[in-house]
């Protein structure tokens, strides 16, 4: 049952990420991302709760350096 809830949650956040991304960057822009990039954006809607504009813009522009820098998360060891 726990796996079922997890899969539903991931599906919900994938669709939420798609809506937020298209709202921010224009209709259909989500489809210009690779599947991996779409899941990276989904991770941001799932964990921090929103998409960071600098991160999502970098993905859209295929700027992997900026996207990588923005994707990093802070924890106790790197604050």
mmCIF file with all atom_site columns, C-alpha atoms in Angstrom:
data_model
loop_
_atom_site.group_PDB
_atom_site.id
_atom_site.type_symbol
_atom_site.label_atom_id
_atom_site.label_alt_id
_atom_site.label_comp_id
_atom_site.label_asym_id
_atom_site.label_entity_id
_atom_site.label_seq_id
_atom_site.pdbx_PDB_ins_code
_atom_site.Cartn_x
_atom_site.Cartn_y
_atom_site.Cartn_z
_atom_site.occupancy
_atom_site.B_iso_or_equiv
_atom_site.pdbx_formal_charge
_atom_site.auth_seq_id
_atom_site.auth_comp_id
_atom_site.auth_asym_id
_atom_site.auth_atom_id
_atom_site.pdbx_PDB_model_num
ATOM 1  C CA . UNK A 1 1  ? 0.000  0.000  0.000   1.00 0.00 ? 1  UNK A CA 1
ATOM 2  C CA . UNK A 1 2  ? 2.882  2.389  0.776   1.00 0.00 ? 2  UNK A CA 1
ATOM 3  C CA . UNK A 1 3  ? 4.314  1.928  -2.728  1.00 0.00 ? 3  UNK A CA 1
ATOM 4  C CA . UNK A 1 4  ? 0.903  2.648  -4.201  1.00 0.00 ? 4  UNK A CA 1
ATOM 5  C CA . UNK A 1 5  ? 0.718  5.939  -2.279  1.00 0.00 ? 5  UNK A CA 1
ATOM 6  C CA . UNK A 1 6  ? 4.259  6.841  -3.358  1.00 0.00 ? 6  UNK A CA 1
ATOM 7  C CA . UNK A 1 7  ? 3.487  6.220  -7.034  1.00 0.00 ? 7  UNK A CA 1
ATOM 8  C CA . UNK A 1 8  ? 0.313  8.307  -6.788  1.00 0.00 ? 8  UNK A CA 1
ATOM 9  C CA . UNK A 1 9  ? 2.271  11.101 -5.122  1.00 0.00 ? 9  UNK A CA 1
ATOM 10 C CA . UNK A 1 10 ? 4.968  11.041 -7.804  1.00 0.00 ? 10 UNK A CA 1
ATOM 11 C CA . UNK A 1 11 ? 2.333  11.076 -10.554 1.00 0.00 ? 11 UNK A CA 1
ATOM 12 C CA . UNK A 1 12 ? 0.526  13.991 -8.905  1.00 0.00 ? 12 UNK A CA 1
ATOM 13 C CA . UNK A 1 13 ? 3.752  15.997 -8.576  1.00 0.00 ? 13 UNK A CA 1
ATOM 14 C CA . UNK A 1 14 ? 4.851  15.174 -12.136 1.00 0.00 ? 14 UNK A CA 1
ATOM 15 C CA . UNK A 1 15 ? 1.606  16.693 -13.444 1.00 0.00 ? 15 UNK A CA 1
ATOM 16 C CA . UNK A 1 16 ? 1.922  19.615 -11.030 1.00 0.00 ? 16 UNK A CA 1
ATOM 17 C CA . UNK A 1 17 ? 5.479  20.274 -12.238 1.00 0.00 ? 17 UNK A CA 1
ATOM 18 C CA . UNK A 1 18 ? 4.307  20.213 -15.846 1.00 0.00 ? 18 UNK A CA 1
ATOM 19 C CA . UNK A 1 19 ? 1.565  22.771 -15.135 1.00 0.00 ? 19 UNK A CA 1
ATOM 20 C CA . UNK A 1 20 ? 3.898  25.054 -13.171 1.00 0.00 ? 20 UNK A CA 1
ATOM 21 C CA . UNK A 1 21 ? 6.649  24.829 -15.784 1.00 0.00 ? 21 UNK A CA 1
ATOM 22 C CA . UNK A 1 22 ? 4.308  25.619 -18.666 1.00 0.00 ? 22 UNK A CA 1
ATOM 23 C CA . UNK A 1 23 ? 2.747  28.494 -16.697 1.00 0.00 ? 23 UNK A CA 1
ATOM 24 C CA . UNK A 1 24 ? 6.184  29.971 -16.075 1.00 0.00 ? 24 UNK A CA 1
ATOM 25 C CA . UNK A 1 25 ? 7.858  29.314 -19.432 1.00 0.00 ? 25 UNK A CA 1
ATOM 26 C CA . UNK A 1 26 ? 4.948  29.116 -21.873 1.00 0.00 ? 26 UNK A CA 1
ATOM 27 C CA . UNK A 1 27 ? 2.509  26.477 -23.066 1.00 0.00 ? 27 UNK A CA 1
ATOM 28 C CA . UNK A 1 28 ? 4.202  23.371 -24.397 1.00 0.00 ? 28 UNK A CA 1
ATOM 29 C CA . UNK A 1 29 ? 7.678  24.222 -23.086 1.00 0.00 ? 29 UNK A CA 1
ATOM 30 C CA . UNK A 1 30 ? 7.596  21.164 -20.814 1.00 0.00 ? 30 UNK A CA 1
ATOM 31 C CA . UNK A 1 31 ? 7.729  19.018 -23.942 1.00 0.00 ? 31 UNK A CA 1
ATOM 32 C CA . UNK A 1 32 ? 11.085 20.589 -24.853 1.00 0.00 ? 32 UNK A CA 1
ATOM 33 C CA . UNK A 1 33 ? 12.668 18.989 -21.784 1.00 0.00 ? 33 UNK A CA 1
ATOM 34 C CA . UNK A 1 34 ? 14.120 15.507 -21.796 1.00 0.00 ? 34 UNK A CA 1
ATOM 35 C CA . UNK A 1 35 ? 12.447 12.938 -19.560 1.00 0.00 ? 35 UNK A CA 1
ATOM 36 C CA . UNK A 1 36 ? 15.362 13.238 -17.145 1.00 0.00 ? 36 UNK A CA 1
ATOM 37 C CA . UNK A 1 37 ? 14.961 17.019 -17.002 1.00 0.00 ? 37 UNK A CA 1
ATOM 38 C CA . UNK A 1 38 ? 11.220 16.632 -16.411 1.00 0.00 ? 38 UNK A CA 1
ATOM 39 C CA . UNK A 1 39 ? 11.907 14.412 -13.416 1.00 0.00 ? 39 UNK A CA 1
ATOM 40 C CA . UNK A 1 40 ? 14.490 16.881 -12.120 1.00 0.00 ? 40 UNK A CA 1
ATOM 41 C CA . UNK A 1 41 ? 11.831 19.619 -12.213 1.00 0.00 ? 41 UNK A CA 1
ATOM 42 C CA . UNK A 1 42 ? 9.346  17.225 -10.608 1.00 0.00 ? 42 UNK A CA 1
ATOM 43 C CA . UNK A 1 43 ? 11.832 16.657 -7.791  1.00 0.00 ? 43 UNK A CA 1
ATOM 44 C CA . UNK A 1 44 ? 11.754 20.386 -7.084  1.00 0.00 ? 44 UNK A CA 1
ATOM 45 C CA . UNK A 1 45 ? 7.967  20.475 -6.873  1.00 0.00 ? 45 UNK A CA 1
ATOM 46 C CA . UNK A 1 46 ? 7.985  17.367 -4.699  1.00 0.00 ? 46 UNK A CA 1
ATOM 47 C CA . UNK A 1 47 ? 10.669 18.371 -2.170  1.00 0.00 ? 47 UNK A CA 1
ATOM 48 C CA . UNK A 1 48 ? 11.051 22.165 -1.898  1.00 0.00 ? 48 UNK A CA 1
ATOM 49 C CA . UNK A 1 49 ? 7.493  22.592 -3.164  1.00 0.00 ? 49 UNK A CA 1
ATOM 50 C CA . UNK A 1 50 ? 8.077  24.906 -6.083  1.00 0.00 ? 50 UNK A CA 1
ATOM 51 C CA . UNK A 1 51 ? 10.146 25.280 -9.211  1.00 0.00 ? 51 UNK A CA 1
ATOM 52 C CA . UNK A 1 52 ? 13.077 27.652 -9.034  1.00 0.00 ? 52 UNK A CA 1
ATOM 53 C CA . UNK A 1 53 ? 12.939 29.958 -12.049 1.00 0.00 ? 53 UNK A CA 1
ATOM 54 C CA . UNK A 1 54 ? 16.717 30.120 -12.512 1.00 0.00 ? 54 UNK A CA 1
ATOM 55 C CA . UNK A 1 55 ? 16.943 26.318 -12.423 1.00 0.00 ? 55 UNK A CA 1
ATOM 56 C CA . UNK A 1 56 ? 14.055 25.660 -14.788 1.00 0.00 ? 56 UNK A CA 1
ATOM 57 C CA . UNK A 1 57 ? 15.191 28.379 -17.185 1.00 0.00 ? 57 UNK A CA 1
ATOM 58 C CA . UNK A 1 58 ? 18.666 26.855 -17.287 1.00 0.00 ? 58 UNK A CA 1
ATOM 59 C CA . UNK A 1 59 ? 17.189 23.455 -18.154 1.00 0.00 ? 59 UNK A CA 1
ATOM 60 C CA . UNK A 1 60 ? 15.114 24.973 -20.925 1.00 0.00 ? 60 UNK A CA 1
ATOM 61 C CA . UNK A 1 61 ? 18.194 26.732 -22.317 1.00 0.00 ? 61 UNK A CA 1
ATOM 62 C CA . UNK A 1 62 ? 20.300 23.554 -21.965 1.00 0.00 ? 62 UNK A CA 1
ATOM 63 C CA . UNK A 1 63 ? 22.655 25.409 -19.596 1.00 0.00 ? 63 UNK A CA 1
ATOM 64 C CA . UNK A 1 64 ? 23.806 22.379 -17.632 1.00 0.00 ? 64 UNK A CA 1
ATOM 65 C CA . UNK A 1 65 ? 26.302 24.295 -15.484 1.00 0.00 ? 65 UNK A CA 1
ATOM 66 C CA . UNK A 1 66 ? 23.701 26.693 -14.082 1.00 0.00 ? 66 UNK A CA 1
ATOM 67 C CA . UNK A 1 67 ? 21.088 23.934 -13.802 1.00 0.00 ? 67 UNK A CA 1
ATOM 68 C CA . UNK A 1 68 ? 23.555 21.780 -11.858 1.00 0.00 ? 68 UNK A CA 1
ATOM 69 C CA . UNK A 1 69 ? 24.510 24.646 -9.565  1.00 0.00 ? 69 UNK A CA 1
ATOM 70 C CA . UNK A 1 70 ? 20.845 25.444 -8.903  1.00 0.00 ? 70 UNK A CA 1
ATOM 71 C CA . UNK A 1 71 ? 19.846 21.807 -8.415  1.00 0.00 ? 71 UNK A CA 1
ATOM 72 C CA . UNK A 1 72 ? 22.262 21.291 -5.525  1.00 0.00 ? 72 UNK A CA 1
ATOM 73 C CA . UNK A 1 73 ? 20.603 21.082 -2.157  1.00 0.00 ? 73 UNK A CA 1
ATOM 74 C CA . UNK A 1 74 ? 22.056 22.359 1.055   1.00 0.00 ? 74 UNK A CA 1
ATOM 75 C CA . UNK A 1 75 ? 22.436 20.073 4.027   1.00 0.00 ? 75 UNK A CA 1
ATOM 76 C CA . UNK A 1 76 ? 24.346 20.397 7.278   1.00 0.00 ? 76 UNK A CA 1
ATOM 77 C CA . UNK A 1 77 ? 27.678 19.651 5.578   1.00 0.00 ? 77 UNK A CA 1
ATOM 78 C CA . UNK A 1 78 ? 27.523 22.333 2.854   1.00 0.00 ? 78 UNK A CA 1
ATOM 79 C CA . UNK A 1 79 ? 25.602 25.294 4.317   1.00 0.00 ? 79 UNK A CA 1
#
